[in-house]
Amino acid sequence: EIVLTQSPTTIAASPGEKVTITCRASSSVSYMYWYQQKSGASPKLWIYDTSKLASGVPNRFSGSGSGTSYSLTINTMETEDAATYYCQQWSSTPPTFGSGTKLEIK
Amino acid sequence: QVQLKESGPGLVQPSQTLSLTCTVAGFSLTSYNVHWVRQPPGKGLEWMGVIWNTGGTRYNSALKSRLSISKDTSKSQVFLKMNSLQTEDTATYYCARDPNWEFFDYWGQGVMVTVSS
């Protein structure tokens, strides 16, 4: 199965700061998907097809990448963005998730 | 609108069988696949398995010997059964829909299951 490695594990950012989370795959994948999960809530689809924002996602978020390296970027951090973000692939079955990046407000 | 809701016991004894139900609304189980994903407290997401819209199934190889997923299309329900539960199976269990064999667009609220005597 394809293993997804996210970095960093935890990051603290100040409001207005730019934030980048990376996800590296053990084999090449066609697309990467990202989910946002806030404490006590279920995950929400955040970015699909590597760079497309899910409905309602602010345009300060963006996704990019190809092959084995992908990233999620927040152009200007806001307090509401504090959450854990997971990457996910399904280029090969089983679908797998990264271990998550916890984003905190500084 | 699309909804998924998990239900089941909050507490299961070690070695017993876990039975969960995912009741869906707003879409047909004959058109969409439904997955089970779990999350131990404070940890990440683990894909457990899927029931395809056609009724076929696929399981995480680590759970395959203990896991069964089925559905009742007429009742819009998907079922998970997992036997020989251990404390490490303590987790929040989610069902989620996939629209196109790529990602999960809707998730249930999750049900917390504790394995303890």
mmCIF file with all atom_site columns, C-alpha atoms in Angstrom:
data_model
loop_
_atom_site.group_PDB
_atom_site.id
_atom_site.type_symbol
_atom_site.label_atom_id
_atom_site.label_alt_id
_atom_site.label_comp_id
_atom_site.label_asym_id
_atom_site.label_entity_id
_atom_site.label_seq_id
_atom_site.pdbx_PDB_ins_code
_atom_site.Cartn_x
_atom_site.Cartn_y
_atom_site.Cartn_z
_atom_site.occupancy
_atom_site.B_iso_or_equiv
_atom_site.pdbx_formal_charge
_atom_site.auth_seq_id
_atom_site.auth_comp_id
_atom_site.auth_asym_id
_atom_site.auth_atom_id
_atom_site.pdbx_PDB_model_num
ATOM 1   C CA . GLU A 1 1   ? 0.000   0.000   0.000  1.00 0.00 ? 1   GLU A CA 1
ATOM 2   C CA . ILE A 1 2   ? 1.060   3.603   -0.511 1.00 0.00 ? 2   ILE A CA 1
ATOM 3   C CA . VAL A 1 3   ? 2.345   5.285   2.632  1.00 0.00 ? 3   VAL A CA 1
ATOM 4   C CA . LEU A 1 4   ? 1.775   9.026   3.006  1.00 0.00 ? 4   LEU A CA 1
ATOM 5   C CA . THR A 1 5   ? 4.182   10.992  5.197  1.00 0.00 ? 5   THR A CA 1
ATOM 6   C CA . GLN A 1 6   ? 3.096   14.435  6.339  1.00 0.00 ? 6   GLN A CA 1
ATOM 7   C CA . SER A 1 7   ? 5.316   17.180  7.684  1.00 0.00 ? 7   SER A CA 1
ATOM 8   C CA . PRO A 1 8   ? 5.453   18.864  9.989  1.00 0.00 ? 8   PRO A CA 1
ATOM 9   C CA . THR A 1 9   ? 3.528   16.897  12.597 1.00 0.00 ? 9   THR A CA 1
ATOM 10  C CA . THR A 1 10  ? 2.618   20.085  14.406 1.00 0.00 ? 10  THR A CA 1
ATOM 11  C CA . ILE A 1 11  ? 2.967   23.700  13.417 1.00 0.00 ? 11  ILE A CA 1
ATOM 12  C CA . ALA A 1 12  ? 2.035   26.980  15.107 1.00 0.00 ? 12  ALA A CA 1
ATOM 13  C CA . ALA A 1 13  ? 1.380   30.049  12.999 1.00 0.00 ? 13  ALA A CA 1
ATOM 14  C CA . SER A 1 14  ? 0.435   33.639  13.743 1.00 0.00 ? 14  SER A CA 1
ATOM 15  C CA . PRO A 1 15  ? -2.574  35.267  12.082 1.00 0.00 ? 15  PRO A CA 1
ATOM 16  C CA . GLY A 1 16  ? -1.562  36.560  8.668  1.00 0.00 ? 16  GLY A CA 1
ATOM 17  C CA . GLU A 1 17  ? 1.340   34.144  8.353  1.00 0.00 ? 17  GLU A CA 1
ATOM 18  C CA . LYS A 1 18  ? 1.795   31.837  5.374  1.00 0.00 ? 18  LYS A CA 1
ATOM 19  C CA . VAL A 1 19  ? 1.604   28.123  6.180  1.00 0.00 ? 19  VAL A CA 1
ATOM 20  C CA . THR A 1 20  ? 2.637   25.119  4.090  1.00 0.00 ? 20  THR A CA 1
ATOM 21  C CA . ILE A 1 21  ? 1.979   21.469  4.921  1.00 0.00 ? 21  ILE A CA 1
ATOM 22  C CA . THR A 1 22  ? 3.612   18.767  2.840  1.00 0.00 ? 22  THR A CA 1
ATOM 23  C CA . CYS A 1 23  ? 2.620   15.199  2.051  1.00 0.00 ? 23  CYS A CA 1
ATOM 24  C CA . ARG A 1 24  ? 5.034   12.739  0.488  1.00 0.00 ? 24  ARG A CA 1
ATOM 25  C CA . ALA A 1 25  ? 3.882   9.462   -1.022 1.00 0.00 ? 25  ALA A CA 1
ATOM 26  C CA . SER A 1 26  ? 5.907   6.253   -1.065 1.00 0.00 ? 26  SER A CA 1
ATOM 27  C CA . SER A 1 27  ? 4.912   5.789   -4.726 1.00 0.00 ? 27  SER A CA 1
ATOM 28  C CA . SER A 1 28  ? 3.659   8.176   -7.355 1.00 0.00 ? 28  SER A CA 1
ATOM 29  C CA . VAL A 1 29  ? -0.008  9.119   -7.099 1.00 0.00 ? 29  VAL A CA 1
ATOM 30  C CA . SER A 1 30  ? -2.207  10.864  -9.612 1.00 0.00 ? 30  SER A CA 1
ATOM 31  C CA . TYR A 1 31  ? -4.019  13.169  -7.228 1.00 0.00 ? 31  TYR A CA 1
ATOM 32  C CA . MET A 1 32  ? -3.924  14.150  -3.593 1.00 0.00 ? 32  MET A CA 1
ATOM 33  C CA . TYR A 1 33  ? -6.878  14.953  -1.383 1.00 0.00 ? 33  TYR A CA 1
ATOM 34  C CA . TRP A 1 34  ? -6.924  16.943  1.849  1.00 0.00 ? 34  TRP A CA 1
ATOM 35  C CA . TYR A 1 35  ? -9.290  16.942  4.807  1.00 0.00 ? 35  TYR A CA 1
ATOM 36  C CA . GLN A 1 36  ? -9.710  19.367  7.673  1.00 0.00 ? 36  GLN A CA 1
ATOM 37  C CA . GLN A 1 37  ? -10.684 17.995  11.056 1.00 0.00 ? 37  GLN A CA 1
ATOM 38  C CA . LYS A 1 38  ? -11.461 20.145  14.052 1.00 0.00 ? 38  LYS A CA 1
ATOM 39  C CA . SER A 1 39  ? -11.498 18.745  17.569 1.00 0.00 ? 39  SER A CA 1
ATOM 40  C CA . GLY A 1 40  ? -14.527 16.568  18.218 1.00 0.00 ? 40  GLY A CA 1
ATOM 41  C CA . ALA A 1 41  ? -15.777 16.782  14.632 1.00 0.00 ? 41  ALA A CA 1
ATOM 42  C CA . SER A 1 42  ? -15.626 14.500  11.639 1.00 0.00 ? 42  SER A CA 1
ATOM 43  C CA . PRO A 1 43  ? -13.189 15.184  8.790  1.00 0.00 ? 43  PRO A CA 1
ATOM 44  C CA . LYS A 1 44  ? -14.308 17.502  6.019  1.00 0.00 ? 44  LYS A CA 1
ATOM 45  C CA . LEU A 1 45  ? -13.164 17.266  2.417  1.00 0.00 ? 45  LEU A CA 1
ATOM 46  C CA . TRP A 1 46  ? -11.045 20.372  1.926  1.00 0.00 ? 46  TRP A CA 1
ATOM 47  C CA . ILE A 1 47  ? -9.110  20.014  -1.319 1.00 0.00 ? 47  ILE A CA 1
ATOM 48  C CA . TYR A 1 48  ? -9.726  17.489  -4.087 1.00 0.00 ? 48  TYR A CA 1
ATOM 49  C CA . ASP A 1 49  ? -7.926  16.594  -7.295 1.00 0.00 ? 49  ASP A CA 1
ATOM 50  C CA . THR A 1 50  ? -4.750  18.079  -5.776 1.00 0.00 ? 50  THR A CA 1
ATOM 51  C CA . SER A 1 51  ? -5.718  21.732  -6.206 1.00 0.00 ? 51  SER A CA 1
ATOM 52  C CA . LYS A 1 52  ? -9.504  22.166  -6.291 1.00 0.00 ? 52  LYS A CA 1
ATOM 53  C CA . LEU A 1 53  ? -11.156 23.704  -3.252 1.00 0.00 ? 53  LEU A CA 1
ATOM 54  C CA . ALA A 1 54  ? -14.192 21.924  -1.842 1.00 0.00 ? 54  ALA A CA 1
ATOM 55  C CA . SER A 1 55  ? -17.397 23.880  -1.474 1.00 0.00 ? 55  SER A CA 1
ATOM 56  C CA . GLY A 1 56  ? -17.123 26.644  1.093  1.00 0.00 ? 56  GLY A CA 1
ATOM 57  C CA . VAL A 1 57  ? -13.353 26.505  1.489  1.00 0.00 ? 57  VAL A CA 1
ATOM 58  C CA . PRO A 1 58  ? -11.804 29.992  1.586  1.00 0.00 ? 58  PRO A CA 1
ATOM 59  C CA . ASN A 1 59  ? -9.585  30.889  -1.344 1.00 0.00 ? 59  ASN A CA 1
ATOM 60  C CA . ARG A 1 60  ? -6.655  31.591  0.973  1.00 0.00 ? 60  ARG A CA 1
ATOM 61  C CA . PHE A 1 61  ? -6.175  27.811  0.784  1.00 0.00 ? 61  PHE A CA 1
ATOM 62  C CA . SER A 1 62  ? -4.443  26.203  -2.166 1.00 0.00 ? 62  SER A CA 1
ATOM 63  C CA . GLY A 1 63  ? -3.090  22.800  -3.071 1.00 0.00 ? 63  GLY A CA 1
ATOM 64  C CA . SER A 1 64  ? -0.342  21.755  -5.427 1.00 0.00 ? 64  SER A CA 1
ATOM 65  C CA . GLY A 1 65  ? 2.038   18.979  -6.287 1.00 0.00 ? 65  GLY A CA 1
ATOM 66  C CA . SER A 1 66  ? 2.574   15.946  -8.469 1.00 0.00 ? 66  SER A CA 1
ATOM 67  C CA . GLY A 1 67  ? 4.099   12.495  -8.379 1.00 0.00 ? 67  GLY A CA 1
ATOM 68  C CA . THR A 1 68  ? 5.197   11.835  -4.818 1.00 0.00 ? 68  THR A CA 1
ATOM 69  C CA . SER A 1 69  ? 5.199   15.357  -3.392 1.00 0.00 ? 69  SER A CA 1
ATOM 70  C CA . TYR A 1 70  ? 2.153   17.443  -2.569 1.00 0.00 ? 70  TYR A CA 1
ATOM 71  C CA . SER A 1 71  ? 1.373   20.433  -0.405 1.00 0.00 ? 71  SER A CA 1
ATOM 72  C CA . LEU A 1 72  ? -1.435  22.429  1.136  1.00 0.00 ? 72  LEU A CA 1
ATOM 73  C CA . THR A 1 73  ? -0.798  26.150  1.607  1.00 0.00 ? 73  THR A CA 1
ATOM 74  C CA . ILE A 1 74  ? -2.650  28.793  3.559  1.00 0.00 ? 74  ILE A CA 1
ATOM 75  C CA . ASN A 1 75  ? -1.741  32.184  2.148  1.00 0.00 ? 75  ASN A CA 1
ATOM 76  C CA . THR A 1 76  ? -2.671  34.145  5.279  1.00 0.00 ? 76  THR A CA 1
ATOM 77  C CA . MET A 1 77  ? -3.424  32.192  8.426  1.00 0.00 ? 77  MET A CA 1
ATOM 78  C CA . GLU A 1 78  ? -6.673  32.920  10.241 1.00 0.00 ? 78  GLU A CA 1
ATOM 79  C CA . THR A 1 79  ? -7.741  31.700  13.674 1.00 0.00 ? 79  THR A CA 1
ATOM 80  C CA . GLU A 1 80  ? -10.508 29.535  12.196 1.00 0.00 ? 80  GLU A CA 1
ATOM 81  C CA . ASP A 1 81  ? -7.891  27.547  10.249 1.00 0.00 ? 81  ASP A CA 1
ATOM 82  C CA . ALA A 1 82  ? -6.579  25.924  13.423 1.00 0.00 ? 82  ALA A CA 1
ATOM 83  C CA . ALA A 1 83  ? -7.279  22.215  12.902 1.00 0.00 ? 83  ALA A CA 1
ATOM 84  C CA . THR A 1 84  ? -5.640  18.960  11.907 1.00 0.00 ? 84  THR A CA 1
ATOM 85  C CA . TYR A 1 85  ? -5.142  18.408  8.193  1.00 0.00 ? 85  TYR A CA 1
ATOM 86  C CA . TYR A 1 86  ? -4.869  14.967  6.596  1.00 0.00 ? 86  TYR A CA 1
ATOM 87  C CA . CYS A 1 87  ? -3.779  14.055  3.087  1.00 0.00 ? 87  CYS A CA 1
ATOM 88  C CA . GLN A 1 88  ? -5.276  11.021  1.344  1.00 0.00 ? 88  GLN A CA 1
ATOM 89  C CA . GLN A 1 89  ? -4.605  9.084   -1.845 1.00 0.00 ? 89  GLN A CA 1
ATOM 90  C CA . TRP A 1 90  ? -6.540  6.527   -3.787 1.00 0.00 ? 90  TRP A CA 1
ATOM 91  C CA . SER A 1 91  ? -4.385  6.001   -6.831 1.00 0.00 ? 91  SER A CA 1
ATOM 92  C CA . SER A 1 92  ? -4.080  2.467   -5.607 1.00 0.00 ? 92  SER A CA 1
ATOM 93  C CA . THR A 1 93  ? -6.296  0.474   -3.278 1.00 0.00 ? 93  THR A CA 1
ATOM 94  C CA . PRO A 1 94  ? -6.425  0.616   -0.332 1.00 0.00 ? 94  PRO A CA 1
ATOM 95  C CA . PRO A 1 95  ? -6.967  4.336   0.066  1.00 0.00 ? 95  PRO A CA 1
ATOM 96  C CA . THR A 1 96  ? -4.539  5.645   2.663  1.00 0.00 ? 96  THR A CA 1
ATOM 97  C CA . PHE A 1 97  ? -4.243  8.716   4.839  1.00 0.00 ? 97  PHE A CA 1
ATOM 98  C CA . GLY A 1 98  ? -1.297  10.657  6.096  1.00 0.00 ? 98  GLY A CA 1
ATOM 99  C CA . SER A 1 99  ? -0.757  10.807  9.841  1.00 0.00 ? 99  SER A CA 1
ATOM 100 C CA . GLY A 1 100 ? -1.985  14.375  10.050 1.00 0.00 ? 100 GLY A CA 1
ATOM 101 C CA . THR A 1 101 ? -0.583  17.854  10.663 1.00 0.00 ? 101 THR A CA 1
ATOM 102 C CA . LYS A 1 102 ? -1.910  19.768  13.629 1.00 0.00 ? 102 LYS A CA 1
ATOM 103 C CA . LEU A 1 103 ? -2.037  23.485  12.896 1.00 0.00 ? 103 LEU A CA 1
ATOM 104 C CA . GLU A 1 104 ? -2.237  25.750  15.909 1.00 0.00 ? 104 GLU A CA 1
ATOM 105 C CA . ILE A 1 105 ? -2.560  29.490  16.374 1.00 0.00 ? 105 ILE A CA 1
ATOM 106 C CA . LYS A 1 106 ? 0.518   31.184  17.820 1.00 0.00 ? 106 LYS A CA 1
ATOM 107 C CA . GLN B 2 1   ? -29.433 16.684  1.540  1.00 0.00 ? 1   GLN B CA 1
ATOM 108 C CA . VAL B 2 2   ? -26.760 14.030  1.896  1.00 0.00 ? 2   VAL B CA 1
ATOM 109 C CA . GLN B 2 3   ? -26.460 12.622  5.403  1.00 0.00 ? 3   GLN B CA 1
ATOM 110 C CA . LEU B 2 4   ? -24.772 9.656   6.999  1.00 0.00 ? 4   LEU B CA 1
ATOM 111 C CA . LYS B 2 5   ? -25.277 8.687   10.605 1.00 0.00 ? 5   LYS B CA 1
ATOM 112 C CA . GLU B 2 6   ? -23.558 5.944   12.556 1.00 0.00 ? 6   GLU B CA 1
ATOM 113 C CA . SER B 2 7   ? -25.182 4.107   15.416 1.00 0.00 ? 7   SER B CA 1
ATOM 114 C CA . GLY B 2 8   ? -24.164 1.326   17.723 1.00 0.00 ? 8   GLY B CA 1
ATOM 115 C CA . PRO B 2 9   ? -23.045 0.467   21.241 1.00 0.00 ? 9   PRO B CA 1
ATOM 116 C CA . GLY B 2 10  ? -20.615 2.773   22.962 1.00 0.00 ? 10  GLY B CA 1
ATOM 117 C CA . LEU B 2 11  ? -19.045 -0.013  24.982 1.00 0.00 ? 11  LEU B CA 1
ATOM 118 C CA . VAL B 2 12  ? -18.009 -3.487  23.888 1.00 0.00 ? 12  VAL B CA 1
ATOM 119 C CA . GLN B 2 13  ? -16.282 -6.117  25.970 1.00 0.00 ? 13  GLN B CA 1
ATOM 120 C CA . PRO B 2 14  ? -12.958 -7.571  24.845 1.00 0.00 ? 14  PRO B CA 1
ATOM 121 C CA . SER B 2 15  ? -13.281 -10.577 22.518 1.00 0.00 ? 15  SER B CA 1
ATOM 122 C CA . GLN B 2 16  ? -16.852 -9.635  21.653 1.00 0.00 ? 16  GLN B CA 1
ATOM 123 C CA . THR B 2 17  ? -18.284 -8.546  18.297 1.00 0.00 ? 17  THR B CA 1
ATOM 124 C CA . LEU B 2 18  ? -18.890 -4.951  17.302 1.00 0.00 ? 18  LEU B CA 1
ATOM 125 C CA . SER B 2 19  ? -21.979 -4.190  15.234 1.00 0.00 ? 19  SER B CA 1
ATOM 126 C CA . LEU B 2 20  ? -22.469 -0.728  13.775 1.00 0.00 ? 20  LEU B CA 1
ATOM 127 C CA . THR B 2 21  ? -25.058 0.709   11.406 1.00 0.00 ? 21  THR B CA 1
ATOM 128 C CA . CYS B 2 22  ? -24.648 3.611   9.011  1.00 0.00 ? 22  CYS B CA 1
ATOM 129 C CA . THR B 2 23  ? -27.990 5.069   7.934  1.00 0.00 ? 23  THR B CA 1
ATOM 130 C CA . VAL B 2 24  ? -27.798 7.272   4.878  1.00 0.00 ? 24  VAL B CA 1
ATOM 131 C CA . ALA B 2 25  ? -30.132 9.832   3.356  1.00 0.00 ? 25  ALA B CA 1
ATOM 132 C CA . GLY B 2 26  ? -30.107 11.939  0.228  1.00 0.00 ? 26  GLY B CA 1
ATOM 133 C CA . PHE B 2 27  ? -28.521 9.317   -2.019 1.00 0.00 ? 27  PHE B CA 1
ATOM 134 C CA . SER B 2 28  ? -28.915 5.700   -3.028 1.00 0.00 ? 28  SER B CA 1
ATOM 135 C CA . LEU B 2 29  ? -26.591 2.886   -1.970 1.00 0.00 ? 29  LEU B CA 1
ATOM 136 C CA . THR B 2 30  ? -26.967 1.508   -5.479 1.00 0.00 ? 30  THR B CA 1
ATOM 137 C CA . SER B 2 31  ? -25.220 4.590   -6.855 1.00 0.00 ? 31  SER B CA 1
ATOM 138 C CA . TYR B 2 32  ? -22.500 5.299   -4.287 1.00 0.00 ? 32  TYR B CA 1
ATOM 139 C CA . ASN B 2 33  ? -19.874 3.378   -2.362 1.00 0.00 ? 33  ASN B CA 1
ATOM 140 C CA . VAL B 2 34  ? -19.769 3.643   1.425  1.00 0.00 ? 34  VAL B CA 1
ATOM 141 C CA . HIS B 2 35  ? -16.643 3.178   3.511  1.00 0.00 ? 35  HIS B CA 1
ATOM 142 C CA . TRP B 2 36  ? -15.830 2.709   7.160  1.00 0.00 ? 36  TRP B CA 1
ATOM 143 C CA . VAL B 2 37  ? -12.924 4.693   8.602  1.00 0.00 ? 37  VAL B CA 1
ATOM 144 C CA . ARG B 2 38  ? -11.843 4.669   12.235 1.00 0.00 ? 38  ARG B CA 1
ATOM 145 C CA . GLN B 2 39  ? -9.804  6.966   14.426 1.00 0.00 ? 39  GLN B CA 1
ATOM 146 C CA . PRO B 2 40  ? -8.318  5.922   17.787 1.00 0.00 ? 40  PRO B CA 1
ATOM 147 C CA . PRO B 2 41  ? -8.336  8.681   20.412 1.00 0.00 ? 41  PRO B CA 1
ATOM 148 C CA . GLY B 2 42  ? -5.718  11.297  19.568 1.00 0.00 ? 42  GLY B CA 1
ATOM 149 C CA . LYS B 2 43  ? -4.546  9.409   16.484 1.00 0.00 ? 43  LYS B CA 1
ATOM 150 C CA . GLY B 2 44  ? -5.000  9.461   12.720 1.00 0.00 ? 44  GLY B CA 1
ATOM 151 C CA . LEU B 2 45  ? -7.504  7.983   10.292 1.00 0.00 ? 45  LEU B CA 1
ATOM 152 C CA . GLU B 2 46  ? -7.483  4.312   9.326  1.00 0.00 ? 46  GLU B CA 1
ATOM 153 C CA . TRP B 2 47  ? -9.442  3.038   6.335  1.00 0.00 ? 47  TRP B CA 1
ATOM 154 C CA . MET B 2 48  ? -11.255 -0.153  7.251  1.00 0.00 ? 48  MET B CA 1
ATOM 155 C CA . GLY B 2 49  ? -13.180 -1.208  4.194  1.00 0.00 ? 49  GLY B CA 1
ATOM 156 C CA . VAL B 2 50  ? -15.790 -0.415  1.590  1.00 0.00 ? 50  VAL B CA 1
ATOM 157 C CA . ILE B 2 51  ? -19.019 -1.770  0.198  1.00 0.00 ? 51  ILE B CA 1
ATOM 158 C CA . TRP B 2 52  ? -19.290 -0.887  -3.441 1.00 0.00 ? 52  TRP B CA 1
ATOM 159 C CA . ASN B 2 53  ? -22.510 0.318   -4.999 1.00 0.00 ? 53  ASN B CA 1
ATOM 160 C CA . THR B 2 54  ? -22.672 -3.094  -6.695 1.00 0.00 ? 54  THR B CA 1
ATOM 161 C CA . GLY B 2 55  ? -22.557 -4.875  -3.336 1.00 0.00 ? 55  GLY B CA 1
ATOM 162 C CA . GLY B 2 56  ? -18.990 -6.112  -3.509 1.00 0.00 ? 56  GLY B CA 1
ATOM 163 C CA . THR B 2 57  ? -16.623 -5.442  -0.658 1.00 0.00 ? 57  THR B CA 1
ATOM 164 C CA . ARG B 2 58  ? -12.937 -4.735  -0.039 1.00 0.00 ? 58  ARG B CA 1
ATOM 165 C CA . TYR B 2 59  ? -11.228 -4.749  3.334  1.00 0.00 ? 59  TYR B CA 1
ATOM 166 C CA . ASN B 2 60  ? -8.061  -3.449  4.931  1.00 0.00 ? 60  ASN B CA 1
ATOM 167 C CA . SER B 2 61  ? -5.738  -6.443  4.894  1.00 0.00 ? 61  SER B CA 1
ATOM 168 C CA . ALA B 2 62  ? -4.940  -5.908  8.576  1.00 0.00 ? 62  ALA B CA 1
ATOM 169 C CA . LEU B 2 63  ? -8.613  -6.308  9.517  1.00 0.00 ? 63  LEU B CA 1
ATOM 170 C CA . LYS B 2 64  ? -9.813  -8.655  6.813  1.00 0.00 ? 64  LYS B CA 1
ATOM 171 C CA . SER B 2 65  ? -10.063 -11.747 8.992  1.00 0.00 ? 65  SER B CA 1
ATOM 172 C CA . ARG B 2 66  ? -12.275 -9.967  11.547 1.00 0.00 ? 66  ARG B CA 1
ATOM 173 C CA . LEU B 2 67  ? -14.338 -7.567  9.452  1.00 0.00 ? 67  LEU B CA 1
ATOM 174 C CA . SER B 2 68  ? -17.546 -7.825  7.465  1.00 0.00 ? 68  SER B CA 1
ATOM 175 C CA . ILE B 2 69  ? -19.453 -5.040  5.720  1.00 0.00 ? 69  ILE B CA 1
ATOM 176 C CA . SER B 2 70  ? -22.918 -5.474  4.270  1.00 0.00 ? 70  SER B CA 1
ATOM 177 C CA . LYS B 2 71  ? -25.908 -3.346  3.358  1.00 0.00 ? 71  LYS B CA 1
ATOM 178 C CA . ASP B 2 72  ? -29.668 -3.237  3.054  1.00 0.00 ? 72  ASP B CA 1
ATOM 179 C CA . THR B 2 73  ? -30.337 -0.993  0.096  1.00 0.00 ? 73  THR B CA 1
ATOM 180 C CA . SER B 2 74  ? -34.075 -0.819  0.741  1.00 0.00 ? 74  SER B CA 1
ATOM 181 C CA . LYS B 2 75  ? -33.437 0.575   4.220  1.00 0.00 ? 75  LYS B CA 1
ATOM 182 C CA . SER B 2 76  ? -30.502 2.780   3.150  1.00 0.00 ? 76  SER B CA 1
ATOM 183 C CA . GLN B 2 77  ? -28.304 1.133   5.749  1.00 0.00 ? 77  GLN B CA 1
ATOM 184 C CA . VAL B 2 78  ? -24.743 -0.149  5.749  1.00 0.00 ? 78  VAL B CA 1
ATOM 185 C CA . PHE B 2 79  ? -23.558 -2.518  8.441  1.00 0.00 ? 79  PHE B CA 1
ATOM 186 C CA . LEU B 2 80  ? -20.171 -3.183  9.968  1.00 0.00 ? 80  LEU B CA 1
ATOM 187 C CA . LYS B 2 81  ? -19.387 -6.260  12.002 1.00 0.00 ? 81  LYS B CA 1
ATOM 188 C CA . MET B 2 82  ? -15.990 -6.851  13.519 1.00 0.00 ? 82  MET B CA 1
ATOM 189 C CA . ASN B 2 83  ? -15.225 -9.738  15.841 1.00 0.00 ? 83  ASN B CA 1
ATOM 190 C CA . SER B 2 84  ? -12.592 -10.495 18.459 1.00 0.00 ? 84  SER B CA 1
ATOM 191 C CA . LEU B 2 85  ? -12.384 -6.911  19.623 1.00 0.00 ? 85  LEU B CA 1
ATOM 192 C CA . GLN B 2 86  ? -9.394  -5.786  21.654 1.00 0.00 ? 86  GLN B CA 1
ATOM 193 C CA . THR B 2 87  ? -8.614  -2.583  23.525 1.00 0.00 ? 87  THR B CA 1
ATOM 194 C CA . GLU B 2 88  ? -6.712  -1.278  20.510 1.00 0.00 ? 88  GLU B CA 1
ATOM 195 C CA . ASP B 2 89  ? -10.009 -1.253  18.602 1.00 0.00 ? 89  ASP B CA 1
ATOM 196 C CA . THR B 2 90  ? -11.192 1.592   20.815 1.00 0.00 ? 90  THR B CA 1
ATOM 197 C CA . ALA B 2 91  ? -11.869 4.399   18.355 1.00 0.00 ? 91  ALA B CA 1
ATOM 198 C CA . THR B 2 92  ? -14.389 6.679   16.746 1.00 0.00 ? 92  THR B CA 1
ATOM 199 C CA . TYR B 2 93  ? -15.898 4.854   13.796 1.00 0.00 ? 93  TYR B CA 1
ATOM 200 C CA . TYR B 2 94  ? -17.037 6.851   10.777 1.00 0.00 ? 94  TYR B CA 1
ATOM 201 C CA . CYS B 2 95  ? -18.912 5.931   7.650  1.00 0.00 ? 95  CYS B CA 1
ATOM 202 C CA . ALA B 2 96  ? -18.181 8.030   4.588  1.00 0.00 ? 96  ALA B CA 1
ATOM 203 C CA . ARG B 2 97  ? -19.399 8.245   1.025  1.00 0.00 ? 97  ARG B CA 1
ATOM 204 C CA . ASP B 2 98  ? -17.176 8.183   -2.009 1.00 0.00 ? 98  ASP B CA 1
ATOM 205 C CA . PRO B 2 99  ? -18.631 9.564   -5.235 1.00 0.00 ? 99  PRO B CA 1
ATOM 206 C CA . ASN B 2 100 ? -16.017 8.384   -7.691 1.00 0.00 ? 100 ASN B CA 1
ATOM 207 C CA . TRP B 2 101 ? -13.436 5.990   -6.240 1.00 0.00 ? 101 TRP B CA 1
ATOM 208 C CA . GLU B 2 102 ? -11.134 8.885   -5.378 1.00 0.00 ? 102 GLU B CA 1
ATOM 209 C CA . PHE B 2 103 ? -12.108 10.648  -2.157 1.00 0.00 ? 103 PHE B CA 1
ATOM 210 C CA . PHE B 2 104 ? -14.696 10.892  0.597  1.00 0.00 ? 104 PHE B CA 1
ATOM 211 C CA . ASP B 2 105 ? -17.114 13.758  0.148  1.00 0.00 ? 105 ASP B CA 1
ATOM 212 C CA . TYR B 2 106 ? -19.527 13.236  3.043  1.00 0.00 ? 106 TYR B CA 1
ATOM 213 C CA . TRP B 2 107 ? -18.837 11.780  6.467  1.00 0.00 ? 107 TRP B CA 1
ATOM 214 C CA . GLY B 2 108 ? -21.052 10.776  9.335  1.00 0.00 ? 108 GLY B CA 1
ATOM 215 C CA . GLN B 2 109 ? -20.683 12.340  12.759 1.00 0.00 ? 109 GLN B CA 1
ATOM 216 C CA . GLY B 2 110 ? -18.921 9.239   14.036 1.00 0.00 ? 110 GLY B CA 1
ATOM 217 C CA . VAL B 2 111 ? -19.644 6.883   16.911 1.00 0.00 ? 111 VAL B CA 1
ATOM 218 C CA . MET B 2 112 ? -17.177 6.402   19.734 1.00 0.00 ? 112 MET B CA 1
ATOM 219 C CA . VAL B 2 113 ? -16.647 2.751   20.659 1.00 0.00 ? 113 VAL B CA 1
ATOM 220 C CA . THR B 2 114 ? -14.741 1.773   23.771 1.00 0.00 ? 114 THR B CA 1
ATOM 221 C CA . VAL B 2 115 ? -13.490 -1.774  24.206 1.00 0.00 ? 115 VAL B CA 1
ATOM 222 C CA . SER B 2 116 ? -13.277 -2.476  27.899 1.00 0.00 ? 116 SER B CA 1
ATOM 223 C CA . SER B 2 117 ? -14.434 -4.968  30.475 1.00 0.00 ? 117 SER B CA 1
#
